[in-house]
Amino acid sequence: MEGKGTTSAWRRMERRNVIATGVAGGALLVLPSASPWAADAGKPTYVYVGSYTKNPPGGGSNNPIGLSVFRFDPQSGALTPVQQVPSANPSFVALDPSKRFLYVVNEIDDYEGKKSGSIEAYGIEPDAGTLKLLNRQSLNSPIPAHLAVDPTGHYVVVANYIGGDFVVLPTEADGRLGPVSGVLKDTGSGPNKERQQAPHPHSVVFDPGGRFIAAADLGIDKVQTLRLANGGLERVSEASVAPGAGPRHLAFSHDGKTLYVINELNATITVLGYDKANGKLGQTLQTISTELAGYSGPHSTAEIAVHPSGRFLYGSNRGAQSIVGYRIDHTTGRLSVIGFASHGVNFPRNFVIDPRGKWLYVANQKADTIVQFAIDPRTGELRPTGQVTPSITPVAMVFRTPD
């Protein structure tokens, strides 16, 4: 266990429901023997990491390179450095469905002398995992925050935080990006005078069926669903979260009936009903805190993700410096808290779960590390493994499994 304050806080929760914050004490995890890589045992898995290269929002070091490639060991979960690639503030990364290309948004506002961010396309050497820049395009809007590739691989959708819009770029057969083909602007504001004076699109994610896109706008307290149409975007549905909540990132349940929204400004998760047949958002089913009871410090959530099993959901707290875990009720979509993990966590802007659901990796922006946690497949509890990978200002990660 950690310090007395942390121990005291844990005693207010059922012991069996706690995600440990100290080193695991003798408990063995029973993990599935099946592996998605069983048929491709000779093919390696890689992890791509984006890092801020200048003036990291929220603090941290300036990374002299930007993009890093690591080889993943499926037995131990170790990450071994393979390559570093120069890139300007690569704040989010995404693979195309074929896993042949990596797309990266550059969180800047000065591309080629214009007040614009940019996006890069990289080809991936399948065996070595190394990257080769294919091309770079202007987003015609500053400070991009997030991106998603459509399931056909024909389009990339980007959320531009400062620009207040969502944009679409087509892709070519060789992975190269075309210029922006569609723009959809948000309007409005929210009650937070520092963060909500204007629209701030923060994320986009395709639903499990691949037909609709969920989009979060932190500045106007809205979640929307969109669809691609002739190289542009059309609005389908919208829902409001609590005033001043600041929706940041999104995750769908595996059955496509529920959308989970992590709210940055008030450190909550909003659970929304979702109709996968028509892309329409339903009513709010639940709002739940991401912080331990009694916490009174600053609020600042970041990432949210559903476990590959579909049974658990996790979120990151940059204010409370923790990863929170929940069980998902498959009947209602509602969440119940498992517990909190904080060992080695320092400003967790991003985290990822390996495709088998065995480990969770926290990208510690301010600690210059990637910290590994083991996930108990029965309970969803997190336990620190002691494995820490040096990485300067990591802020975005994605796994590439064998083809």
XYZ file of C-alpha atoms in Angstrom:
403
model
C 0.000 0.000 0.000
C 0.967 3.635 -0.368
C 0.835 6.404 2.233
C -1.560 6.546 5.172
C -3.924 8.923 3.391
C -4.395 6.490 0.548
C -4.798 3.519 2.886
C -7.448 5.385 4.853
C -9.356 6.174 1.671
C -9.332 2.531 0.597
C -10.946 1.463 3.849
C -14.084 3.307 2.822
C -14.552 0.804 -0.019
C -15.153 -2.942 -0.049
C -11.790 -4.644 -0.154
C -12.848 -7.027 -2.887
C -13.836 -4.069 -5.095
C -10.531 -2.202 -4.887
C -8.170 -1.768 -7.807
C -4.880 -2.043 -5.908
C -2.622 1.006 -5.699
C 0.340 -0.935 -4.355
C 2.266 -3.992 -5.491
C 0.105 -7.121 -5.719
C 0.546 -9.359 -2.726
C 0.613 -12.972 -3.755
C -2.620 -13.091 -5.759
C -2.326 -14.883 -9.075
C -4.297 -13.837 -12.122
C -6.037 -16.546 -14.118
C -5.823 -15.306 -17.672
C -7.331 -16.754 -20.852
C -4.986 -19.103 -22.677
C -6.364 -18.150 -26.076
C -4.460 -15.447 -27.911
C -5.418 -13.410 -30.959
C -1.836 -13.899 -32.100
C -1.835 -17.700 -31.834
C -2.069 -18.129 -35.602
C 0.580 -15.466 -36.155
C 3.058 -16.475 -33.470
C 6.007 -15.425 -35.595
C 4.677 -11.961 -36.354
C 5.457 -9.090 -33.987
C 3.121 -6.545 -32.435
C 4.048 -2.870 -32.261
C 2.968 0.146 -30.249
C 3.031 3.687 -31.668
C 3.411 6.574 -29.230
C 2.904 10.275 -29.860
C 4.537 12.908 -27.632
C 4.437 16.687 -27.324
C 7.518 18.302 -28.820
C 6.842 21.817 -27.522
C 4.836 23.580 -24.818
C 2.818 20.593 -23.534
C -0.618 21.746 -22.335
C -0.722 20.922 -18.638
C 3.066 20.719 -18.377
C 5.783 18.177 -19.010
C 8.996 17.877 -20.994
C 9.497 18.797 -24.635
C 10.149 15.615 -26.598
C 12.973 16.199 -29.119
C 11.522 13.700 -31.609
C 7.727 13.247 -31.433
C 6.802 9.741 -32.615
C 8.190 6.540 -31.084
C 7.786 2.914 -32.157
C 8.026 0.091 -29.613
C 7.974 -3.663 -30.107
C 5.514 -5.416 -27.787
C 6.299 -8.721 -26.080
C 2.969 -10.598 -25.686
C 4.444 -12.798 -22.936
C 5.742 -10.116 -20.559
C 4.127 -7.015 -22.034
C 7.549 -5.338 -22.266
C 7.961 -2.457 -24.723
C 11.285 -2.310 -26.585
C 12.281 0.842 -28.534
C 12.483 0.338 -32.305
C 12.373 3.735 -34.011
C 11.922 7.463 -33.425
C 10.441 9.739 -36.082
C 10.412 13.559 -36.118
C 6.866 14.944 -35.871
C 5.511 18.242 -34.530
C 3.334 17.765 -31.425
C 1.780 14.435 -32.500
C -1.006 14.487 -29.911
C -3.154 11.629 -31.205
C -2.574 8.601 -33.426
C -4.837 6.116 -35.245
C -4.412 3.088 -37.510
C -6.399 2.479 -40.666
C -8.429 -0.777 -40.775
C -5.815 -2.566 -42.904
C -3.095 -1.672 -40.351
C -0.865 -0.564 -43.222
C -1.040 3.136 -42.377
C -0.782 5.334 -39.307
C -2.439 8.751 -39.172
C -1.246 11.425 -36.770
C -2.655 14.857 -35.868
C -0.151 17.623 -35.168
C -1.442 19.831 -32.348
C -0.105 23.094 -33.757
C -1.498 26.374 -35.093
C 1.261 27.472 -37.460
C 1.429 24.942 -40.310
C 3.279 26.425 -43.283
C 2.853 29.931 -41.918
C -0.938 29.690 -41.631
C -3.058 29.480 -38.503
C -3.713 25.782 -38.962
C -2.920 22.387 -37.557
C -1.861 19.471 -39.719
C -2.242 15.733 -40.144
C 0.362 13.208 -41.277
C 0.075 9.862 -43.068
C 2.710 7.158 -42.484
C 3.274 3.842 -44.203
C 4.079 0.927 -41.888
C 6.653 -1.736 -42.737
C 4.659 -4.780 -41.557
C 7.479 -6.921 -40.170
C 9.820 -4.257 -38.808
C 6.967 -1.972 -37.684
C 8.875 1.093 -38.808
C 7.244 4.231 -40.162
C 7.792 6.182 -43.354
C 6.150 9.570 -43.893
C 3.834 9.523 -46.908
C 2.502 13.083 -46.825
C 1.143 15.874 -44.650
C -1.942 18.003 -45.100
C -3.282 21.219 -43.621
C -6.449 20.936 -41.548
C -7.413 24.543 -42.382
C -8.125 24.961 -38.669
C -5.855 25.246 -35.589
C -5.039 22.866 -32.741
C -6.484 19.465 -33.670
C -7.284 17.213 -30.713
C -8.397 13.828 -32.033
C -9.008 11.719 -35.131
C -10.742 8.553 -36.320
C -10.435 6.495 -39.509
C -13.671 5.227 -41.034
C -14.052 1.419 -41.257
C -13.576 1.432 -45.033
C -10.287 3.304 -44.678
C -11.444 5.899 -47.229
C -11.757 8.882 -44.886
C -10.179 10.365 -41.778
C -12.299 12.566 -39.486
C -10.586 15.130 -37.227
C -11.832 17.197 -34.274
C -10.209 20.667 -34.227
C -10.243 21.991 -30.666
C -9.478 25.669 -31.225
C -10.931 25.786 -34.725
C -14.344 24.738 -33.417
C -15.009 22.311 -36.260
C -14.880 18.730 -37.473
C -13.172 18.095 -40.808
C -12.933 15.182 -43.245
C -9.962 14.203 -45.397
C -10.102 11.462 -48.055
C -7.366 8.851 -48.300
C -5.773 7.350 -51.402
C -5.115 3.647 -52.036
C -1.470 4.163 -51.058
C -2.463 5.724 -47.714
C -1.727 9.303 -48.664
C -4.143 11.982 -47.500
C -6.035 14.306 -49.799
C -6.911 17.888 -48.790
C -9.883 18.618 -46.522
C -13.104 17.669 -48.333
C -15.681 18.613 -45.710
C -16.112 20.921 -42.709
C -18.809 20.967 -40.024
C -18.658 23.859 -37.547
C -20.130 23.954 -34.061
C -21.563 27.080 -32.423
C -22.284 28.133 -28.857
C -20.523 28.314 -25.498
C -20.751 27.028 -21.925
C -20.700 28.409 -18.381
C -16.990 27.794 -17.678
C -15.452 31.189 -18.434
C -11.934 29.820 -18.957
C -12.635 26.731 -21.058
C -16.061 27.233 -22.644
C -16.062 30.637 -24.323
C -16.449 28.946 -27.712
C -16.911 25.478 -29.248
C -14.041 23.066 -28.612
C -14.505 19.745 -30.463
C -12.437 17.206 -28.584
C -13.011 13.737 -30.027
C -14.594 11.567 -32.700
C -15.234 7.825 -32.659
C -17.094 5.497 -35.021
C -19.821 3.340 -33.523
C -19.433 -0.481 -33.551
C -21.423 -0.720 -36.784
C -19.189 1.854 -38.487
C -22.134 3.848 -39.872
C -22.189 6.773 -37.455
C -19.671 8.930 -35.612
C -20.003 10.084 -32.005
C -18.440 13.501 -31.401
C -17.787 15.399 -28.170
C -17.543 19.197 -27.900
C -16.073 20.331 -24.579
C -16.894 23.993 -25.169
C -20.651 23.652 -25.603
C -21.411 20.639 -23.369
C -22.767 18.600 -26.262
C -22.375 15.123 -27.665
C -23.462 14.627 -31.264
C -23.711 11.827 -33.763
C -22.653 12.481 -37.344
C -22.400 10.564 -40.587
C -20.170 10.788 -43.614
C -21.903 12.125 -46.748
C -20.140 12.840 -50.053
C -16.821 13.620 -48.407
C -18.446 15.786 -45.730
C -20.368 15.385 -42.479
C -24.049 15.556 -41.592
C -25.534 15.901 -38.108
C -27.777 13.038 -37.016
C -28.515 13.561 -33.325
C -27.347 15.470 -30.252
C -27.538 15.322 -26.465
C -26.481 17.753 -23.760
C -24.497 16.870 -20.659
C -24.594 18.874 -17.421
C -23.697 22.573 -17.877
C -19.972 23.027 -17.365
C -19.218 19.281 -17.547
C -16.998 19.584 -20.630
C -17.355 16.292 -22.585
C -13.923 15.152 -23.760
C -13.672 11.530 -24.967
C -16.144 8.772 -25.843
C -16.472 4.992 -25.862
C -19.248 2.679 -27.068
C -20.376 -0.505 -25.354
C -19.638 -3.581 -27.450
C -23.314 -4.168 -28.205
C -23.656 -0.604 -29.511
C -26.542 0.236 -27.177
C -24.688 2.612 -24.850
C -22.330 5.557 -25.232
C -19.984 6.530 -22.405
C -18.816 10.154 -22.200
C -15.988 11.230 -19.912
C -16.379 14.869 -18.859
C -13.122 16.719 -18.302
C -14.281 19.747 -16.311
C -16.395 18.090 -13.604
C -14.724 14.644 -13.595
C -17.802 12.560 -14.327
C -18.934 9.967 -16.846
C -22.299 10.397 -18.533
C -23.980 7.205 -19.720
C -26.244 7.725 -22.733
C -28.597 5.381 -24.500
C -27.839 4.843 -28.192
C -29.837 3.451 -31.110
C -27.344 1.751 -33.409
C -29.974 1.370 -36.142
C -30.362 5.104 -36.768
C -27.475 6.692 -34.866
C -29.703 8.596 -32.460
C -28.657 9.388 -28.918
C -31.119 8.511 -26.162
C -31.659 9.813 -22.666
C -29.065 10.034 -19.929
C -29.050 6.733 -18.053
C -26.497 7.650 -15.391
C -23.924 10.219 -14.311
C -21.132 8.866 -12.118
C -18.000 10.404 -10.586
C -14.516 9.388 -11.715
C -12.952 10.358 -8.375
C -12.618 8.699 -4.981
C -15.159 9.933 -2.416
C -13.729 12.828 -0.417
C -11.341 14.026 -3.123
C -11.340 17.848 -3.182
C -8.560 18.735 -5.619
C -8.721 19.940 -9.227
C -10.839 18.082 -11.792
C -9.299 16.989 -15.098
C -10.228 13.723 -16.757
C -8.761 12.594 -20.078
C -9.192 9.104 -21.576
C -11.956 6.483 -21.521
C -11.968 2.919 -22.885
C -13.987 -0.296 -22.741
C -12.099 -3.513 -22.005
C -11.874 -5.984 -24.934
C -14.158 -8.354 -23.000
C -16.837 -5.652 -22.917
C -17.257 -6.197 -19.157
C -15.263 -3.256 -17.778
C -14.701 0.428 -18.486
C -11.771 2.608 -17.423
C -11.161 6.358 -17.244
C -8.161 8.547 -16.399
C -7.947 11.414 -13.915
C -5.194 13.991 -14.396
C -6.377 15.948 -11.350
C -6.820 13.025 -8.950
C -3.869 11.183 -10.628
C -5.619 7.855 -10.989
C -7.239 5.324 -13.290
C -10.796 4.491 -12.293
C -12.413 1.183 -13.188
C -16.089 0.233 -13.506
C -18.127 -2.888 -14.115
C -20.617 -2.607 -16.976
C -24.122 -3.934 -16.432
C -24.886 -5.561 -19.784
C -28.624 -5.288 -19.257
C -28.787 -1.570 -18.469
C -25.386 -0.231 -19.586
C -24.968 1.372 -16.166
C -21.649 1.457 -14.313
C -20.567 0.454 -10.798
C -17.164 1.377 -9.408
C -14.509 -1.315 -9.047
C -11.865 1.021 -7.624
C -8.923 3.299 -8.369
C -5.281 2.716 -9.340
C -2.726 5.437 -8.657
C 0.628 3.687 -8.243
C 3.088 5.403 -10.627
C 0.329 7.471 -12.285
C 1.280 11.079 -13.100
C -0.948 13.193 -15.366
C -2.394 10.261 -17.364
C -3.476 11.992 -20.572
C -3.895 8.681 -22.367
C -3.969 4.959 -21.643
C -4.460 1.882 -23.800
C -5.397 -1.737 -23.184
C -3.555 -4.445 -25.096
C -5.840 -6.330 -27.518
C -5.996 -9.436 -25.308
C -7.150 -7.331 -22.373
C -4.281 -8.571 -20.215
C -2.545 -5.246 -19.500
C -3.375 -1.559 -19.288
C -0.633 0.971 -20.129
C -0.749 4.497 -18.736
C 0.963 7.293 -20.682
C 2.289 9.603 -17.952
C 2.716 13.007 -19.575
C 4.540 14.571 -16.609
C 6.576 11.551 -15.513
C 8.089 10.681 -18.924
C 7.030 7.073 -18.444
C 4.598 4.417 -19.634
C 3.445 2.320 -16.654
C 2.014 -1.184 -16.986
C -0.886 -2.591 -14.936
C -2.157 -6.176 -15.016
C -5.934 -6.544 -15.445
C -7.713 -9.268 -13.495
C -10.015 -10.856 -16.108
C -12.608 -11.843 -13.492
C -12.918 -8.588 -11.561
C -11.350 -5.902 -13.762
C -9.013 -4.895 -10.929
C -5.693 -3.279 -11.867
C -2.427 -4.274 -10.232
C 0.925 -2.592 -10.946
C 3.458 -4.995 -12.410
C 6.487 -2.832 -11.678
C 7.239 -2.550 -15.381
C 7.964 1.045 -16.407
C 9.035 2.131 -19.905
C 10.902 5.436 -20.332
C 9.147 7.705 -22.838
C 9.384 11.485 -22.909
C 5.969 13.162 -22.546
C 3.842 10.288 -23.917
C 0.319 11.491 -24.733
C -1.123 9.042 -27.280
C -0.698 5.295 -27.899
C -2.073 2.670 -30.275
C -1.403 -1.077 -30.680
C -0.787 -2.701 -34.062
C -1.366 -6.458 -33.881
C -0.266 -8.907 -36.609
C -2.348 -8.912 -39.779
